Amino acid sequence: MYIIQLAPECAPVAKVGGLGDVVRGLSRELAIRGNAVEVILPKYDTLATGRIWGLAPAYNDLWVPWQDGQIHCTVWFGMAEGVNSYFIEPHGPGRFFERGRIYGEADDDLRFAFFCRAALEFMLKAGKRPDILHVHDWPAALAPVLLYEMYAALGLDRTRVCLTIHNLKHQGVTGPHLLHACGLHRPEYFLHYDRLRDNFHPGAVNLLKGGIVYANAVTTVSPTYAREMRTIENSCGLGHTLDLHAAKLSGVLNGVEYDVWNPETDRHLPAPFSVEHLAAREAAQRALRRRLGLRDGPGPLVMSIGRIDPQKGPHLIRHACALSLELGAQFALLGTATEPGLQEEFGRLAAGLEASPNARLVLRYDEELAHLLYAGADLLVVPSLFEPCGLTQLIALKYGTVPVVRNTGGLADTVFDADYSELPPERRNGYVFNDYDETGLESALRRAVACFREAPGRFRTLQVNGMRCDYSWNQPGGRYVEIYDHIRAR
Ligand code: ADP
């Protein structure tokens, strides 16, 4: 099969969160299975070009219809750590991808709508006729609309589309000016409730909704989130649309790239370790404590990693820090805030703990430190309000860090409580709580700390159970091939 992935991120060259990891991991898995796979990305000025082999212009003369004229683009090609990747560089005055960051600009709607239009124009002009166009989240969700309303008639009529929703909260809600900008000239038709009209703002265009309506298959990143996102509390206004299109909706759990995340081969660790040589994990823990300026012992070392965002339960992360210290344990955090208020709040907290030998908050993106944290911590807390899949608990499991998570989304599909799970003991791998409040978090974190201290044998069993889980791309890769086969034009 010939598959093109259209996405705003692909690790490691353009990554903000899990979406970037997933696009890379899935692309590599599909290629291993013998498919021809290409990724199309914007050519951001922040692109990690040092990690792209052979980056060079591949198509110099792409003119993309936009507003009332055309924008000249260069399309670059390179191998981004094993993934065939095209990068679209527009030369227009809007400087769409020269903003020093991937998201967060006032004109994100136009920037990514342009990206979709340019990608389809490129496919058309370069003679690319993929069997499958796999689009990710709202920034790529306009592509199926453009494909079926415009480009199918021009020759892209055999391509079928799979949309993956990584986070329903972000939908790309904008005004009808966007339709005009990208050549969808019948506002009354496109602003119909059955197409792109936002379900609650009649004058607004909802790009993710358009993707759901027009895609041939819609997936999200875990079976539990696929169910949750159709409930009133979690549907973010798209519940009715998802119900209408339920027949093409499914949940496929994300995988983890075990050639990147594997304690037996990880070059960021002082020494490899495995289920058979778990004691060697201590070297990573010592190195982590040295690196963070924490004193040796007392355990457990509790950690949190990821975006600091309202979705991730920031007040509960704070509480995990306070409780860890109160219990005489240690706490480490690596993360970047997504809002100025949270940046300030965690900045203050980090400054207040700067001299503590038992807590450290590192507020930046640091891939190397991430590896050491997964390998050297004892517990990972993930107290999310909602979590479509979550990668941090999957990576933690592989490294023998026991996850303490809220019972939601992909966390519920992958972490099974040591005391209360209905699964057999050999499948239990962490601690789970239900209520999104401090008492809920404490109910699990206190049990985890007690197990670490009072029942080390049992704690080791949890670590081993987690390390033996297979959350590689093997199974989800197979599932996606089935979905592609199902929707393919024959
Ligand atoms: P998100 O909601 O951000 O997509 P996920 O759990 O799905 O959350 O994925 C987060 C990914 O980003 C993981 O691979 C995690 O290790 C990584 N990550 C997040 N923040 C940082 C950081 N500050 N430094 C290094 N890696 C990070």
Coordinates of N, CA, C and O in Angstrom, one line a residue, residues 85-168:
S85 N 10.4 12.0 4.3 CA 9.6 13.2 4.7 C 9.7 14.3 3.7 O 10.7 14.6 3.2
Y86 N 8.5 14.9 3.4 CA 8.4 16.1 2.6 C 8.1 17.3 3.5 O 7.3 17.1 4.4
F87 N 8.7 18.4 3.2 CA 8.5 19.6 4.0 C 8.0 20.8 3.1 O 8.8 21.1 2.1
I88 N 6.9 21.4 3.4 CA 6.4 22.4 2.5 C 6.8 23.8 3.0 O 6.5 24.1 4.2
E89 N 7.4 24.5 2.1 CA 7.9 25.9 2.5 C 7.3 26.9 1.7 O 7.6 27.1 0.5
P90 N 6.3 27.7 2.2 CA 5.7 28.7 1.4 C 6.5 30.0 1.4 O 7.2 30.3 2.4
H91 N 6.5 30.7 0.3 CA 7.3 31.9 0.2 C 6.4 33.2 0.3 O 6.9 34.3 0.0
G92 N 5.2 33.0 0.7 CA 4.3 34.1 0.8 C 4.6 35.1 1.9 O 5.4 34.8 2.8
P93 N 4.0 36.3 1.9 CA 4.3 37.3 2.9 C 3.8 36.9 4.3 O 4.3 37.4 5.3
G94 N 2.9 35.9 4.4 CA 2.4 35.5 5.7 C 3.4 34.8 6.5 O 3.3 34.6 7.7
R95 N 4.5 34.3 5.9 CA 5.6 33.6 6.6 C 5.0 32.5 7.6 O 5.3 32.5 8.8
F96 N 4.1 31.7 7.0 CA 3.3 30.8 7.9 C 4.1 29.9 8.8 O 3.6 29.6 9.9
F97 N 5.2 29.4 8.4 CA 5.9 28.5 9.2 C 7.3 29.0 9.7 O 8.2 28.3 10.1
E98 N 7.4 30.3 9.8 CA 8.6 31.0 10.3 C 8.2 31.8 11.5 O 8.4 33.0 11.6
R99 N 7.7 31.1 12.5 CA 7.2 31.8 13.7 C 7.9 31.4 15.0 O 7.5 31.8 16.1
G100 N 8.9 30.6 14.8 CA 9.7 30.2 16.0 C 9.0 29.1 16.9 O 9.5 28.7 17.9
R101 N 7.8 28.7 16.5 CA 7.1 27.6 17.2 C 6.1 27.0 16.3 O 5.8 27.5 15.2
I102 N 5.6 25.8 16.7 CA 4.6 25.1 15.9 C 3.2 25.6 16.0 O 2.5 25.8 15.0
Y103 N 2.7 25.7 17.2 CA 1.4 26.2 17.5 C 1.4 27.4 18.3 O 2.4 27.8 18.9
G104 N 0.2 28.0 18.4 CA 0.0 29.1 19.3 C 0.0 30.5 18.7 O 0.0 31.5 19.3
E105 N -0.1 30.5 17.3 CA -0.1 31.8 16.6 C -1.6 32.2 16.4 O -2.5 31.3 16.3
A106 N -1.9 33.5 16.3 CA -3.3 34.0 16.1 C -3.9 33.4 14.8 O -5.1 33.2 14.7
D107 N -3.1 33.2 13.8 CA -3.6 32.7 12.5 C -3.3 31.2 12.3 O -3.1 30.7 11.2
D108 N -3.3 30.4 13.4 CA -3.1 29.0 13.2 C -4.1 28.3 12.3 O -3.7 27.4 11.5
D109 N -5.3 28.8 12.3 CA -6.3 28.2 11.4 C -5.9 28.4 10.0 O -5.9 27.4 9.2
L110 N -5.4 29.6 9.6 CA -5.0 29.8 8.2 C -3.7 29.1 7.9 O -3.5 28.5 6.8
R111 N -2.8 29.1 8.8 CA -1.5 28.4 8.6 C -1.7 27.0 8.2 O -1.1 26.5 7.3
F112 N -2.6 26.3 9.0 CA -2.7 24.8 8.8 C -3.7 24.5 7.7 O -3.6 23.5 7.0
A113 N -4.7 25.4 7.4 CA -5.5 25.2 6.2 C -4.6 25.4 5.0 O -4.8 24.6 4.0
F114 N -3.7 26.3 5.0 CA -2.8 26.4 3.9 C -2.0 25.2 3.7 O -1.8 24.7 2.6
F115 N -1.5 24.7 4.8 CA -0.7 23.4 4.8 C -1.5 22.3 4.1 O -1.0 21.6 3.2
C116 N -2.8 22.2 4.4 CA -3.6 21.1 3.8 C -3.7 21.3 2.3 O -3.6 20.4 1.5
R117 N -4.0 22.6 2.0 CA -4.2 22.9 0.5 C -2.9 22.7 -0.2 O -2.9 22.1 -1.3
A118 N -1.8 23.1 0.3 CA -0.5 22.9 -0.3 C -0.2 21.5 -0.5 O 0.4 21.0 -1.5
A119 N -0.5 20.7 0.5 CA -0.1 19.2 0.5 C -0.9 18.6 -0.7 O -0.4 17.8 -1.4
L120 N -2.2 18.9 -0.8 CA -3.0 18.3 -1.9 C -2.5 18.8 -3.2 O -2.5 18.0 -4.2
E121 N -2.2 20.0 -3.3 CA -1.7 20.6 -4.6 C -0.4 19.9 -5.0 O -0.2 19.5 -6.1
F122 N 0.4 19.7 -4.0 CA 1.7 19.0 -4.2 C 1.4 17.5 -4.7 O 2.0 17.1 -5.7
M123 N 0.5 16.8 -4.0 CA 0.2 15.5 -4.4 C -0.3 15.4 -5.9 O 0.1 14.6 -6.7
L124 N -1.1 16.4 -6.2 CA -1.7 16.4 -7.6 C -0.6 16.7 -8.6 O -0.5 15.9 -9.6
K125 N 0.2 17.7 -8.3 CA 1.2 18.1 -9.3 C 2.4 17.2 -9.4 O 2.9 17.0 -10.5
A126 N 2.7 16.5 -8.3 CA 3.9 15.6 -8.3 C 3.4 14.2 -8.7 O 4.3 13.3 -8.7
G127 N 2.2 14.0 -9.1 CA 1.7 12.7 -9.5 C 1.6 11.7 -8.4 O 1.7 10.5 -8.6
K128 N 1.4 12.2 -7.1 CA 1.3 11.2 -6.0 C -0.1 10.8 -5.9 O -1.0 11.6 -5.7
R129 N -0.3 9.5 -5.9 CA -1.7 9.0 -5.8 C -1.7 7.9 -4.7 O -1.8 6.7 -5.0
P130 N -1.6 8.3 -3.5 CA -1.6 7.3 -2.4 C -2.9 6.5 -2.3 O -4.0 7.1 -2.6
D131 N -2.8 5.3 -1.8 CA -4.0 4.6 -1.5 C -4.7 5.2 -0.3 O -5.9 5.3 -0.2
I132 N -3.9 5.6 0.7 CA -4.4 6.1 1.9 C -3.7 7.5 2.3 O -2.5 7.6 2.2
L133 N -4.5 8.4 2.6 CA -4.0 9.7 3.2 C -4.5 9.6 4.7 O -5.7 9.6 5.0
H134 N -3.5 9.6 5.5 CA -3.8 9.5 7.0 C -3.5 10.8 7.6 O -2.4 11.3 7.6
V135 N -4.6 11.5 8.1 CA -4.4 12.9 8.6 C -4.6 12.9 10.1 O -5.3 12.1 10.6
H136 N -3.9 13.8 10.7 CA -3.8 13.8 12.2 C -4.3 15.1 12.8 O -3.7 16.2 12.5
D137 N -5.3 15.0 13.6 CA -5.8 16.2 14.4 C -6.3 17.3 13.5 O -6.2 17.3 12.3
W138 N -6.8 18.4 14.2 CA -7.5 19.4 13.4 C -6.5 20.1 12.4 O -7.0 20.5 11.3
P139 N -5.2 20.2 12.6 CA -4.4 20.9 11.6 C -4.4 20.3 10.3 O -4.1 20.9 9.3
A140 N -4.7 19.0 10.2 CA -4.7 18.3 8.9 C -6.1 17.9 8.5 O -6.3 17.3 7.5
A141 N -7.1 18.2 9.3 CA -8.5 17.7 9.1 C -9.2 18.3 7.9 O -10.2 17.8 7.5
L142 N -8.7 19.4 7.4 CA -9.3 20.0 6.2 C -9.0 19.2 5.0 O -9.7 19.3 3.9
A143 N -7.9 18.4 5.0 CA -7.5 17.7 3.8 C -8.6 16.8 3.2 O -8.8 16.8 2.0
P144 N -9.3 16.0 4.0 CA -10.3 15.2 3.4 C -11.4 16.0 2.8 O -12.0 15.6 1.8
V145 N -11.7 17.2 3.4 CA -12.7 18.1 2.8 C -12.3 18.5 1.4 O -13.0 18.4 0.4
L146 N -11.0 19.0 1.3 CA -10.5 19.5 0.0 C -10.4 18.3 -0.9 O -10.6 18.5 -2.1
L147 N -10.0 17.1 -0.4 CA -9.8 16.0 -1.3 C -11.1 15.7 -2.0 O -11.2 15.6 -3.2
Y148 N -12.2 15.5 -1.2 CA -13.5 15.1 -1.8 C -14.2 16.2 -2.5 O -14.9 16.0 -3.5
E149 N -14.0 17.4 -2.1 CA -14.8 18.5 -2.7 C -14.0 19.1 -3.9 O -14.6 19.9 -4.7
M150 N -12.7 18.9 -4.0 CA -12.0 19.6 -5.1 C -11.0 18.6 -5.8 O -11.1 18.5 -7.0
Y151 N -10.2 17.9 -5.1 CA -9.1 17.2 -5.8 C -9.5 15.9 -6.3 O -8.8 15.4 -7.3
A152 N -10.6 15.3 -5.9 CA -11.0 14.0 -6.4 C -11.3 14.2 -7.9 O -10.9 13.4 -8.8
A153 N -12.0 15.3 -8.2 CA -12.4 15.6 -9.6 C -11.2 15.9 -10.5 O -11.3 15.8 -11.7
L154 N -10.1 16.3 -9.8 CA -8.9 16.6 -10.6 C -8.0 15.4 -10.8 O -7.0 15.5 -11.5
G155 N -8.3 14.3 -10.2 CA -7.5 13.1 -10.5 C -7.2 12.3 -9.2 O -6.7 11.2 -9.3
L156 N -7.4 12.9 -8.0 CA -7.1 12.2 -6.8 C -8.3 11.4 -6.3 O -8.8 11.6 -5.2
D157 N -8.8 10.6 -7.2 CA -10.1 10.0 -6.9 C -10.0 8.6 -6.3 O -11.0 8.0 -5.8
R158 N -8.8 8.0 -6.2 CA -8.7 6.7 -5.6 C -8.2 6.7 -4.1 O -8.2 5.7 -3.4
T159 N -7.8 7.9 -3.7 CA -7.3 8.0 -2.3 C -8.4 8.0 -1.3 O -9.4 8.7 -1.4
R160 N -8.2 7.2 -0.2 CA -9.1 7.2 0.9 C -8.5 7.7 2.1 O -7.3 7.6 2.3
V161 N -9.3 8.3 3.0 CA -8.7 9.0 4.2 C -9.1 8.4 5.5 O -10.2 8.1 5.8
C162 N -8.0 8.3 6.3 CA -8.2 8.0 7.7 C -7.8 9.2 8.6 O -6.8 9.8 8.4
L163 N -8.7 9.6 9.5 CA -8.4 10.7 10.4 C -8.2 10.1 11.8 O -9.0 9.4 12.3
T164 N -7.1 10.5 12.4 CA -6.9 10.1 13.8 C -7.0 11.4 14.7 O -6.3 12.4 14.4
I165 N -7.8 11.2 15.7 CA -8.0 12.3 16.7 C -7.2 12.0 17.9 O -7.4 11.0 18.6
H166 N -6.1 12.8 18.1 CA -5.2 12.6 19.2 C -5.8 13.4 20.4 O -5.4 13.0 21.6
N167 N -6.5 14.4 20.2 CA -7.1 15.2 21.3 C -8.3 16.0 20.8 O -8.2 16.9 20.0
L168 N -9.5 15.6 21.3 CA -10.7 16.2 20.8 C -10.9 17.6 21.2 O -11.7 18.3 20.7

